[in-house]
C-alpha cells in the first residue's frame, strides 16, 4: 500500500515563474492537507481539501497561492509568480476520514526560488 | 486559537545521555489529539506517537517515553540512552477533535537534538 506520494521532490524556479506541486494521497483517502515549512521553522498549515472542495484555506497566502483536489487525479498546490520567500518545503498529508487523528505525511517537495 | 510551544530550540547531548523535550500546548477544546514527529536530516516527517486527550497514561516504546499531563497542558518526550541516530528535529503537534477541522495540525517550532558520539 503506497504512502502519500509527492512530486517533484525538488523543484527549482526563477522569480516570476510558476510552481506546481502534486500530491497523491494514500489509497482510499479523500482528505488532503498542505503544510509549508520555511527554513529553520516548524510546519504551518496551509489548506485542507476534500475531493473537489476546499474545506479550510485559512493558512493560504491571499495572493498567488491556490490549491485543488479534483475528482480524479492528485491534489495540486500552485504558486504563481514565485518569489524568493516561497522557498520552502511543502508537505502534503492525507487521511481516510476527518477527525481521526490518523494523518499520513508525504516526504515533501522542496522548492527553491532563484 | 490553538498554540504549541517548544521552548527548547536546540539540545546537545553526548551519546547514552537521556534527553527530555518539552511541549506545552494551549487549546479551548476539551478533546484533542497530541502528536510527536521526528524530522531527520533527510527531511521527511516520521510519526512517533498520537495521544488523545482522554488518555493520560504515560507511554513507553523502546527508548522513547511520553509524559502527558493534562493539568499542566504538557506532553513531554524523553529519549533514554540517546544514540547518534536520534539526531533530528522533533516536533510536537496538536489537532482539534471536530469534523470541521479534519485532521488539521498545529505544530510547535521544533527542538533540534544533536547527539554527539
Tab-separated table of C-alpha atoms in Angstrom:
chain	number	residue	atom	x	y	z
A	1	UNK	CA	0.000	0.000	0.000
A	2	UNK	CA	1.799	3.055	-1.265
A	3	UNK	CA	2.113	6.000	1.051
A	4	UNK	CA	1.420	9.623	0.256
A	5	UNK	CA	3.329	10.473	-2.892
A	6	UNK	CA	4.583	13.940	-3.589
A	7	UNK	CA	6.316	15.161	-6.696
A	8	UNK	CA	8.538	16.646	-7.621
A	9	UNK	CA	10.743	16.099	-4.593
A	10	UNK	CA	12.868	19.061	-5.583
A	11	UNK	CA	11.870	21.976	-7.773
A	12	UNK	CA	13.908	24.991	-8.784
A	13	UNK	CA	12.201	28.047	-10.204
A	14	UNK	CA	13.288	31.558	-11.088
A	15	UNK	CA	11.436	34.517	-9.680
A	16	UNK	CA	8.207	35.130	-11.560
A	17	UNK	CA	7.747	31.547	-12.725
A	18	UNK	CA	5.005	29.190	-11.623
A	19	UNK	CA	5.444	26.201	-9.349
A	20	UNK	CA	3.107	23.224	-9.293
A	21	UNK	CA	3.392	20.644	-6.570
A	22	UNK	CA	1.463	17.411	-6.736
A	23	UNK	CA	0.223	15.130	-4.007
A	24	UNK	CA	-1.348	11.714	-4.437
A	25	UNK	CA	-2.977	10.656	-1.183
A	26	UNK	CA	-2.944	7.138	0.117
A	27	UNK	CA	-5.443	4.801	-1.477
A	28	UNK	CA	-8.905	5.323	-0.029
A	29	UNK	CA	-8.045	8.702	1.478
A	30	UNK	CA	-10.248	11.599	0.466
A	31	UNK	CA	-8.867	14.267	2.814
A	32	UNK	CA	-5.710	16.180	1.903
A	33	UNK	CA	-3.766	18.792	3.837
A	34	UNK	CA	-0.910	21.010	2.715
A	35	UNK	CA	1.715	22.391	5.083
A	36	UNK	CA	4.639	24.714	4.482
A	37	UNK	CA	7.946	24.595	6.327
A	38	UNK	CA	10.115	27.650	5.890
A	39	UNK	CA	13.843	27.166	6.546
A	40	UNK	CA	14.615	26.551	10.211
A	41	UNK	CA	10.942	26.790	11.164
A	42	UNK	CA	8.094	24.481	12.069
A	43	UNK	CA	5.325	23.402	9.760
A	44	UNK	CA	2.425	25.748	9.157
A	45	UNK	CA	-0.985	24.630	7.958
A	46	UNK	CA	-1.984	25.996	4.587
A	47	UNK	CA	-5.124	24.305	3.315
A	48	UNK	CA	-7.445	21.342	3.880
A	49	UNK	CA	-9.284	19.826	0.926
A	50	UNK	CA	-11.680	17.026	0.258
A	51	UNK	CA	-12.459	15.801	-3.209
A	52	UNK	CA	-13.465	18.823	-5.290
A	53	UNK	CA	-13.882	21.017	-2.212
A	54	UNK	CA	-11.715	23.386	-0.224
A	55	UNK	CA	-12.710	22.959	3.411
A	56	UNK	CA	-10.296	25.286	5.164
A	57	UNK	CA	-7.841	27.624	3.457
A	58	UNK	CA	-7.150	29.805	6.469
A	59	UNK	CA	-3.397	29.287	6.155
A	60	UNK	CA	-3.082	30.109	2.481
A	61	UNK	CA	-1.467	33.406	1.474
A	62	UNK	CA	-4.110	35.638	-0.055
A	63	UNK	CA	-2.368	36.030	-3.382
A	64	UNK	CA	-0.520	33.780	-5.801
A	65	UNK	CA	-1.326	30.534	-3.999
A	66	UNK	CA	-4.115	28.145	-4.911
A	67	UNK	CA	-4.936	24.510	-4.282
A	68	UNK	CA	-7.255	21.971	-5.765
A	69	UNK	CA	-8.150	18.338	-5.291
A	70	UNK	CA	-10.097	17.217	-8.348
A	71	UNK	CA	-12.398	14.253	-8.563
A	72	UNK	CA	-9.728	12.380	-10.490
A	73	UNK	CA	-6.011	12.811	-10.048
A	74	UNK	CA	-3.718	14.285	-7.448
A	75	UNK	CA	-4.089	17.378	-5.352
A	76	UNK	CA	-2.200	20.342	-6.773
A	77	UNK	CA	-0.664	23.249	-4.911
A	78	UNK	CA	0.018	26.048	-7.352
A	79	UNK	CA	2.197	29.061	-6.696
A	80	UNK	CA	2.142	31.763	-9.330
A	81	UNK	CA	4.890	34.343	-9.845
A	82	UNK	CA	7.141	32.802	-7.245
A	83	UNK	CA	9.357	34.966	-5.056
A	84	UNK	CA	12.410	34.032	-3.011
A	85	UNK	CA	10.305	33.933	0.153
A	86	UNK	CA	8.370	30.998	-1.299
A	87	UNK	CA	11.447	28.801	-0.971
A	88	UNK	CA	10.395	26.146	1.497
A	89	UNK	CA	9.479	22.517	1.944
A	90	UNK	CA	5.848	21.805	1.161
A	91	UNK	CA	4.376	18.752	2.830
A	92	UNK	CA	1.183	17.015	1.915
A	93	UNK	CA	-0.733	14.738	4.265
A	94	UNK	CA	-3.827	12.622	3.808
A	95	UNK	CA	-6.409	10.872	5.925
A	96	UNK	CA	-9.256	8.498	5.257
A	97	UNK	CA	-11.712	10.284	7.489
A	98	UNK	CA	-11.853	13.657	9.151
A	99	UNK	CA	-11.200	13.932	12.824
A	100	UNK	CA	-9.495	10.592	13.391
A	101	UNK	CA	-6.047	11.823	14.245
A	102	UNK	CA	-4.667	9.422	11.644
A	103	UNK	CA	-2.682	11.564	9.306
A	104	UNK	CA	-0.040	10.332	6.895
A	105	UNK	CA	2.619	12.659	5.523
A	106	UNK	CA	4.445	12.574	2.223
A	107	UNK	CA	8.173	13.144	2.008
A	108	UNK	CA	7.756	16.746	0.982
A	109	UNK	CA	8.562	18.864	-2.050
A	110	UNK	CA	11.409	21.301	-1.689
A	111	UNK	CA	11.002	24.474	-3.697
A	112	UNK	CA	13.975	26.713	-4.323
A	113	UNK	CA	13.403	30.082	-5.946
A	114	UNK	CA	16.472	31.651	-7.513
B	1	UNK	CA	-6.816	29.575	18.861
B	2	UNK	CA	-4.541	26.636	19.367
B	3	UNK	CA	-0.864	27.028	20.153
B	4	UNK	CA	2.032	24.653	20.717
B	5	UNK	CA	5.239	25.841	22.353
B	6	UNK	CA	8.531	24.005	22.324
B	7	UNK	CA	10.708	26.290	24.384
B	8	UNK	CA	13.948	24.432	23.702
B	9	UNK	CA	15.219	25.290	20.240
B	10	UNK	CA	18.296	23.086	20.425
B	11	UNK	CA	19.637	20.446	22.791
B	12	UNK	CA	23.074	18.915	22.577
B	13	UNK	CA	23.931	15.718	24.449
B	14	UNK	CA	26.592	13.073	24.432
B	15	UNK	CA	25.618	9.595	23.347
B	16	UNK	CA	23.937	7.496	26.053
B	17	UNK	CA	22.638	10.533	27.913
B	18	UNK	CA	18.907	10.935	28.368
B	19	UNK	CA	17.205	13.908	26.780
B	20	UNK	CA	13.761	15.340	27.525
B	21	UNK	CA	11.921	17.565	25.085
B	22	UNK	CA	9.270	19.869	26.465
B	23	UNK	CA	5.950	20.600	24.798
B	24	UNK	CA	3.285	22.900	26.185
B	25	UNK	CA	0.020	23.475	24.365
B	26	UNK	CA	-2.984	25.755	24.509
B	27	UNK	CA	-6.454	24.862	23.338
B	28	UNK	CA	-10.040	25.673	24.226
B	29	UNK	CA	-11.139	22.211	23.176
B	30	UNK	CA	-11.804	19.610	25.808
B	31	UNK	CA	-10.991	16.833	23.365
B	32	UNK	CA	-7.988	16.856	21.088
B	33	UNK	CA	-5.045	14.822	19.826
B	34	UNK	CA	-1.368	15.342	20.555
B	35	UNK	CA	1.473	14.134	18.370
B	36	UNK	CA	5.225	13.911	18.181
B	37	UNK	CA	7.078	13.750	14.876
B	38	UNK	CA	10.761	13.326	14.097
B	39	UNK	CA	12.400	15.073	11.158
B	40	UNK	CA	15.846	13.611	10.449
B	41	UNK	CA	18.389	15.465	8.317
B	42	UNK	CA	16.951	13.784	5.220
B	43	UNK	CA	13.861	15.939	5.739
B	44	UNK	CA	10.914	13.572	5.866
B	45	UNK	CA	8.483	13.539	8.790
B	46	UNK	CA	8.441	10.388	10.871
B	47	UNK	CA	5.376	9.783	13.021
B	48	UNK	CA	6.265	8.804	16.597
B	49	UNK	CA	3.084	8.916	18.659
B	50	UNK	CA	-0.518	10.082	18.777
B	51	UNK	CA	-2.325	10.518	22.073
B	52	UNK	CA	-5.936	11.591	22.589
B	53	UNK	CA	-6.842	13.911	25.415
B	54	UNK	CA	-8.847	11.235	27.226
B	55	UNK	CA	-5.841	9.049	27.732
B	56	UNK	CA	-3.382	10.402	30.260
B	57	UNK	CA	-1.452	7.206	30.641
B	58	UNK	CA	2.228	7.604	30.047
B	59	UNK	CA	3.620	5.521	27.235
B	60	UNK	CA	6.928	3.818	26.612
B	61	UNK	CA	8.146	2.499	23.293
B	62	UNK	CA	11.668	1.177	23.400
B	63	UNK	CA	13.955	4.069	24.314
B	64	UNK	CA	11.132	6.591	23.849
B	65	UNK	CA	8.676	7.624	26.526
B	66	UNK	CA	6.000	10.262	26.759
B	67	UNK	CA	4.587	12.081	29.776
B	68	UNK	CA	1.135	13.619	29.234
B	69	UNK	CA	-0.009	15.969	31.985
B	70	UNK	CA	-3.378	17.455	31.146
B	71	UNK	CA	-3.350	19.595	34.300
B	72	UNK	CA	-0.297	21.482	33.054
B	73	UNK	CA	-1.083	21.151	29.320
B	74	UNK	CA	2.201	19.421	28.683
B	75	UNK	CA	3.197	16.445	26.570
B	76	UNK	CA	6.900	15.865	27.130
B	77	UNK	CA	9.062	13.375	25.279
B	78	UNK	CA	12.131	11.578	26.662
B	79	UNK	CA	14.760	9.675	24.749
B	80	UNK	CA	16.640	7.330	27.037
B	81	UNK	CA	20.241	6.382	26.321
B	82	UNK	CA	20.409	8.599	23.263
B	83	UNK	CA	22.163	7.470	20.102
B	84	UNK	CA	23.681	9.416	17.221
B	85	UNK	CA	20.776	8.302	15.017
B	86	UNK	CA	18.440	10.234	17.292
B	87	UNK	CA	19.914	13.481	15.972
B	88	UNK	CA	16.972	15.231	14.339
B	89	UNK	CA	14.407	17.955	14.793
B	90	UNK	CA	11.437	16.865	16.870
B	91	UNK	CA	8.023	18.460	16.521
B	92	UNK	CA	5.111	18.390	18.902
B	93	UNK	CA	1.677	18.982	17.350
B	94	UNK	CA	-1.969	19.359	18.349
B	95	UNK	CA	-5.190	18.769	16.448
B	96	UNK	CA	-8.761	19.620	17.247
B	97	UNK	CA	-11.394	16.960	17.636
B	98	UNK	CA	-14.130	18.156	15.363
B	99	UNK	CA	-15.085	17.168	11.871
B	100	UNK	CA	-14.906	20.690	10.541
B	101	UNK	CA	-11.226	20.855	11.325
B	102	UNK	CA	-10.495	17.495	9.828
B	103	UNK	CA	-7.070	16.431	10.994
B	104	UNK	CA	-5.543	19.901	10.816
B	105	UNK	CA	-2.412	20.075	12.957
B	106	UNK	CA	-0.855	22.983	14.801
B	107	UNK	CA	2.875	22.404	15.143
B	108	UNK	CA	5.378	23.695	17.633
B	109	UNK	CA	8.549	25.315	16.400
B	110	UNK	CA	10.578	22.165	16.884
B	111	UNK	CA	13.552	21.179	19.007
B	112	UNK	CA	16.792	20.247	17.309
B	113	UNK	CA	18.549	17.400	19.105
B	114	UNK	CA	22.212	16.834	18.450
B	115	UNK	CA	23.677	13.642	19.849
B	116	UNK	CA	27.464	13.596	19.829
B	117	UNK	CA	29.397	10.346	19.846
